[in-house]
Coordinates of C-alpha atoms in Angstrom, one line a residue:
X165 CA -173.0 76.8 -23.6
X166 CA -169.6 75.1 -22.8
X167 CA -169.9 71.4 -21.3
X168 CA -170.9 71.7 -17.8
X169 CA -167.5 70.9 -15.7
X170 CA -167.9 70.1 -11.6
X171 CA -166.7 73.8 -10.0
X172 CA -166.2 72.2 -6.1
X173 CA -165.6 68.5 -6.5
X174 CA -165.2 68.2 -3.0
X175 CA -168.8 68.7 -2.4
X176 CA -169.3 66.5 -5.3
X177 CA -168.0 63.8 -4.1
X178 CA -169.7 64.7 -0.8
X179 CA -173.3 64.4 -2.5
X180 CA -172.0 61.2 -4.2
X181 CA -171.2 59.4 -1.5
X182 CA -174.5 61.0 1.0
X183 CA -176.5 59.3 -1.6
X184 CA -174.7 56.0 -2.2
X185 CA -175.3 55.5 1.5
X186 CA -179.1 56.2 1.1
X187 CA -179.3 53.7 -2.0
X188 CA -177.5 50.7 -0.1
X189 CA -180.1 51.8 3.5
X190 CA -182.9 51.7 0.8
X191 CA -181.8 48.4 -0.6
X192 CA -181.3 46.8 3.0
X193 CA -184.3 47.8 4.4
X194 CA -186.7 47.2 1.5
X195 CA -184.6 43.4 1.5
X196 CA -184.8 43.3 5.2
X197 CA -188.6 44.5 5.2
X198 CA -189.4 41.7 2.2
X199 CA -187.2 38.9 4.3
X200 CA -189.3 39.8 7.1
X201 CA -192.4 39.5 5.7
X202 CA -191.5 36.3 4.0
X203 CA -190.0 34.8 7.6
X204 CA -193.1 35.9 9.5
X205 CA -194.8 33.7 7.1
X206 CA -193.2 31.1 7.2
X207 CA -192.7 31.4 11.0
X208 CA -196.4 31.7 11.4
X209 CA -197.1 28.9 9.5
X210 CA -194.9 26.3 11.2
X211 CA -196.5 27.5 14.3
X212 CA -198.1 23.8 15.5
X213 CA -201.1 24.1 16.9
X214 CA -203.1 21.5 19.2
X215 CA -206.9 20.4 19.5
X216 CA -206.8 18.2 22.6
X217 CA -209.7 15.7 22.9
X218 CA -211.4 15.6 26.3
X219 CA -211.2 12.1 28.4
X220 CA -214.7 11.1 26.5
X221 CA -213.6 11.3 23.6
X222 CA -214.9 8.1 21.4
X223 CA -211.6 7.0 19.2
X224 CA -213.6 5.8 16.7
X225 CA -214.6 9.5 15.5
X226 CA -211.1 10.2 14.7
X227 CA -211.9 10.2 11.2
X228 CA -214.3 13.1 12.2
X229 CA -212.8 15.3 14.1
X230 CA -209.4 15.2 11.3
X231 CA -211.6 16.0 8.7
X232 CA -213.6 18.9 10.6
X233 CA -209.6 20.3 11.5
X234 CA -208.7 19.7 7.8
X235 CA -211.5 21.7 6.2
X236 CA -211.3 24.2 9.3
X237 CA -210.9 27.6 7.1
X238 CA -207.3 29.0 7.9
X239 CA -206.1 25.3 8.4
X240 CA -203.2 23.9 6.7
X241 CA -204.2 20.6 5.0
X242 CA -201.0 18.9 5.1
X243 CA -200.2 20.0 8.6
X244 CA -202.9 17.8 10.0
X245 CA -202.5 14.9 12.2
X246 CA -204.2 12.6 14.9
X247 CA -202.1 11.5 17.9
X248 CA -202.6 9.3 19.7
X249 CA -202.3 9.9 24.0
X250 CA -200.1 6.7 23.9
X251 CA -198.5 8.0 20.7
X252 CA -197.7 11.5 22.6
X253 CA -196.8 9.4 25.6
X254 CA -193.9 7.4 24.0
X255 CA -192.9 10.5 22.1
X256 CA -192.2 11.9 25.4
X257 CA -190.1 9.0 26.8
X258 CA -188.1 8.9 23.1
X259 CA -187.4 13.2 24.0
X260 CA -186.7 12.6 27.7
X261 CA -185.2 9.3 27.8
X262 CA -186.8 6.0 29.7
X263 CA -183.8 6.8 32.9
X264 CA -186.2 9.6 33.6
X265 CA -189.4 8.4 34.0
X266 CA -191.1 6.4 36.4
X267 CA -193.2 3.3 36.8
X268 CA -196.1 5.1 39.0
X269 CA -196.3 8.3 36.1
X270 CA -199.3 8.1 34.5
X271 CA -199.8 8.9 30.7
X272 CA -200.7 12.8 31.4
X273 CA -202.6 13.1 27.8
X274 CA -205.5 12.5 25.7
X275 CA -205.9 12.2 22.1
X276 CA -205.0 15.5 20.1
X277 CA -204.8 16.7 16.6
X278 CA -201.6 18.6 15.5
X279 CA -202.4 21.1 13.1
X280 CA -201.1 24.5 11.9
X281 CA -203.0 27.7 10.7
X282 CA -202.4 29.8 7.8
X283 CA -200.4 33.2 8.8
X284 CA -203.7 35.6 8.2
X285 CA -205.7 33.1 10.6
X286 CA -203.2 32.9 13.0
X287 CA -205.2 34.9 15.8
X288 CA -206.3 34.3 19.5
X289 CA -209.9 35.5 17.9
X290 CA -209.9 32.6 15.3
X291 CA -208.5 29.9 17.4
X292 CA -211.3 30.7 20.0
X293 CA -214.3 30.3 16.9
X294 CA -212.7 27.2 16.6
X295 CA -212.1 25.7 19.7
X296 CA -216.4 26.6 20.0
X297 CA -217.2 25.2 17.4
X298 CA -215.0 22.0 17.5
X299 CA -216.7 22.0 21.1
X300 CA -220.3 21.9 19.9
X301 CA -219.5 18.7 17.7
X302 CA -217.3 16.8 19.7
X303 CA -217.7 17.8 23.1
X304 CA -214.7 18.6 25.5
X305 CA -212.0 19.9 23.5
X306 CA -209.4 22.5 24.2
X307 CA -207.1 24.2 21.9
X308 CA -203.4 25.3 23.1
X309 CA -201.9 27.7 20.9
X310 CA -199.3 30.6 22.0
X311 CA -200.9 32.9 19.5
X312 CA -201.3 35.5 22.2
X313 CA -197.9 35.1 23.3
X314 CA -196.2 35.9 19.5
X315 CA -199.0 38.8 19.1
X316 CA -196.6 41.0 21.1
X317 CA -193.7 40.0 18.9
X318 CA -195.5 40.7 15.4
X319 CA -197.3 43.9 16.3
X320 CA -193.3 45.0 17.3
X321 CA -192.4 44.2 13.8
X322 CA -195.7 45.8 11.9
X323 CA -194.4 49.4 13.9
X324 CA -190.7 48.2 13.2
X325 CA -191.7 48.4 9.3
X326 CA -193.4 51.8 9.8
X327 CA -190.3 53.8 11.4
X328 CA -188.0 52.0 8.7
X329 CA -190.3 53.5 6.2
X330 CA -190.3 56.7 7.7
X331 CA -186.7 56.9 7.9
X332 CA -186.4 56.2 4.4
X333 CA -188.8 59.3 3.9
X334 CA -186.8 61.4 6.0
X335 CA -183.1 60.1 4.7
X336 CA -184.5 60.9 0.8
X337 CA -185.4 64.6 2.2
X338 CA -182.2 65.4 3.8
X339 CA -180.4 63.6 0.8
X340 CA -182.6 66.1 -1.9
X341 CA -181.9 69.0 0.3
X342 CA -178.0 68.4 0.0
X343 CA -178.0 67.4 -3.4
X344 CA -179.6 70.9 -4.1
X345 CA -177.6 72.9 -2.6
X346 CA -174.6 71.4 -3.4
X347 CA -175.7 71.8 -7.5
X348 CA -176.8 75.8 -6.8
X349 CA -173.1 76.0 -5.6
X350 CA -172.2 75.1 -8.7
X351 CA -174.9 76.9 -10.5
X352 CA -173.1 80.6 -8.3
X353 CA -169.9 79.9 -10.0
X354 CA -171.1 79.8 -13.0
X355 CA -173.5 82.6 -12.5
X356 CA -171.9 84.6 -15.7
X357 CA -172.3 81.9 -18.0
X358 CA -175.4 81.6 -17.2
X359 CA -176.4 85.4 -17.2
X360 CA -174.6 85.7 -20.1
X361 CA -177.4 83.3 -21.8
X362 CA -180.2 84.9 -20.2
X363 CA -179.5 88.0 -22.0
X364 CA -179.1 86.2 -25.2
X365 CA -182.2 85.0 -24.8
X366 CA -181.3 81.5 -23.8
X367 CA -184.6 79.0 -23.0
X368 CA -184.6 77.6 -19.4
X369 CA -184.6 74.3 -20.3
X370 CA -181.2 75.1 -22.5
X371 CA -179.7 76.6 -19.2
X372 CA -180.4 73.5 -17.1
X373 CA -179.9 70.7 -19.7
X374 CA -175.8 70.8 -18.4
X375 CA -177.1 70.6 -14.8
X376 CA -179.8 67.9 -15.3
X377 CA -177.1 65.5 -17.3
X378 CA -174.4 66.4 -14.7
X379 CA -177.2 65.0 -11.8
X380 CA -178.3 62.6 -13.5
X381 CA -174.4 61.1 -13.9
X382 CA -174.3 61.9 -10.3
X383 CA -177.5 59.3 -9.5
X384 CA -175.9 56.7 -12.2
X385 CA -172.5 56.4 -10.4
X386 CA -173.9 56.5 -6.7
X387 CA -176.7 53.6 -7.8
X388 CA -173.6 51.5 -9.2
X389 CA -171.3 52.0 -5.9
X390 CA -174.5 51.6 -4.2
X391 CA -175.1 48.5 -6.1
X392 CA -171.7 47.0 -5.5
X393 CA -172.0 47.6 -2.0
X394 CA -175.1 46.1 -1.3
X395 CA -174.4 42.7 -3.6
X396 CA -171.2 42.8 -1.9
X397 CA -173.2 42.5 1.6
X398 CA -175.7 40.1 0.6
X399 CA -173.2 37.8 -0.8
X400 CA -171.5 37.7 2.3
X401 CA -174.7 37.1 4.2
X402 CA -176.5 34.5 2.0
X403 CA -173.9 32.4 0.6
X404 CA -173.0 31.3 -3.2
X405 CA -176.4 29.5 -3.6
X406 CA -179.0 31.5 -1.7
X407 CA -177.2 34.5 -3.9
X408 CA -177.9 33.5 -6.8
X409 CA -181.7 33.0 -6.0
X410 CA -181.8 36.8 -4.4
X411 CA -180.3 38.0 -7.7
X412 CA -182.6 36.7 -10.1
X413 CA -185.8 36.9 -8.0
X414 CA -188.5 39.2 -9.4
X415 CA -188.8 41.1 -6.0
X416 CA -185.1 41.8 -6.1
X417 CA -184.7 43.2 -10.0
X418 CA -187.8 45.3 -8.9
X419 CA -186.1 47.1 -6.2
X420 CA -182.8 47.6 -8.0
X421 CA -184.9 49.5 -10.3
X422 CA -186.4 51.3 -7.9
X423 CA -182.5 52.2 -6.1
X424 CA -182.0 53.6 -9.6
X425 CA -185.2 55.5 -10.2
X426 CA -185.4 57.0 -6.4
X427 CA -181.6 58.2 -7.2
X428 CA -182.4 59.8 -10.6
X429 CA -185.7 61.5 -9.4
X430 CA -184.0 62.9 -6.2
X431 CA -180.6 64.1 -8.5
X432 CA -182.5 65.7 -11.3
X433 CA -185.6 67.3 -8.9
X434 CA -182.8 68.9 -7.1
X435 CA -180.7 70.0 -9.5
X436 CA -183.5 71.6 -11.6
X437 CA -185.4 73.6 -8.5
X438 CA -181.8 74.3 -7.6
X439 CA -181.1 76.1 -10.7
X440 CA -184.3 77.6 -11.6
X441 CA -184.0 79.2 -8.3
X442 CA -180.6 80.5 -8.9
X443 CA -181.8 81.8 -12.3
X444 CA -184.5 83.5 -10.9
X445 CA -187.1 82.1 -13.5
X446 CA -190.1 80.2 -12.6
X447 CA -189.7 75.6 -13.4
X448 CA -192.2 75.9 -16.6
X449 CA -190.8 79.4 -18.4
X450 CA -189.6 78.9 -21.9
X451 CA -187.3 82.3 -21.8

């Protein structure tokens, strides 16, 4: 069979460009998802917490009550610390300058201990076990944490991630769908080559080979554009250094593979329903 040339290039060029777009949404929302995640985190975890010591408290068990919030499961180690209520007092003055306080204010605090929580333990339901059991060793304490105020905010991004996903479903389908049709296009103008190797007794797979190395080109060039385009952005976005890091971190090499995989399997799926369609003969026959 001659070498395969592209009958309508304008349609081509159409499905070339259709799936660029989807390659560079798929790389920005699977970078954008994995930023996300990896911001939550670190959001989560900055997140300072505070176990506030009732007026009774006995100073001396400081030791105590920093070690019970250090081996606290979910509790950051390095994130704990004992303040003082004079401590949190001058801290306050050094924020709102001496001009603004008074003489007759009194010192509106009592011993805390700053801590932060690890993003999985970072719950309204686990800072409440806490604040118990804290309770039952060291009397009147109190734990103020907005945990129920950001719950609002992650469960917004946890559905955000589920309609990006779907849309990604949903812009592969459309993308396959065009992609097909545009190759059985090509396949009906070459319907009397083709027929002409049926009745030689041509095998399917020797029918489609043309098609399949045509689409796979196809998914080649729109992952490079796609490629270009999205390295293009990011570079803008992130700067020289943070670039450099994106580029060579495992998570990104994994979905630039996965850009070029999604674009082969979508071209030569397509393109081989497509023309086993057009040819009238079942995807597994051999004649």
């Amino acid at each position: 069979m001659p070498r395969y040339q592209v009958t309508h290039p304008g349609f081509y060029v159409l499905s070339l460009v259709s799936l660029a777009i989807l390659l560079v949404l798929i790389g920005f929302f699977i970078s954008a998802l994995f930023f996300s995640q990896q911001y939550t985190r670190e959001f989560k975890e900055d997140i300072a917490l505070v176990l506030e010591l009732g007026p009774g408290f006995d100073r001396e068990r400081s030791d105590d009550v920093v070690q019970f919030v250090t081996e606290y499961e979910g509790v950051l180690p390095e994130s704990v610390a004992f303040i003082t209520r004079e401590e949190a007092m001058q801290e306050m003055i050094e924020e709102l300058g001496e001009s603004s306080m008074t003489a007759e204010l009194q010192n509106p605090f009592f011993d805390m201990v700053e801590f932060s929580l690890a993003e999985d333990h970072l719950n309204a339901t686990h800072v409440s076990q806490m604040e118990t059991d804290a309770g039952e060793s060291f009397g009147d304490v109190r734990i103020h944490h907005p945990a129920d105020f950001f719950g609002d905010v992650f469960s917004l991004l946890h559905k955000l991630r589920i309609y990006v996903f779907a849309f990604i479903a949903v812009a592969l389908f459309l993308t396959g769908t065009l992609i097909h049709h545009i190759m059985r296009l090509n396949v009906v103008a070459q319907r009397h080559q083709i027929r002409t190797m049926e009745l030689v007794g041509a095998r399917t797979a020797f029918i489609v080979q043309p098609f399949i190395r045509r689409g796979v080109q196809l998914a080649f060039l729109a992952w490079l554009i796609a490629l270009l385009i999205s390295l293009t952005g990011w570079f803008a976005l992130l700067g020289s250094d943070r670039f450099v890091q994106f580029t060579t971190a495992p998570a990104t090499i994994i979905g630039m593979a996965c850009m070029l995989l999604a674009a082969i399997v979508i071209c030569t799926l397509s393109t081989w329903i497509a023309v086993a369609r057009s040819t009238g003969r079942p995807l597994a026959s051999q004649r």
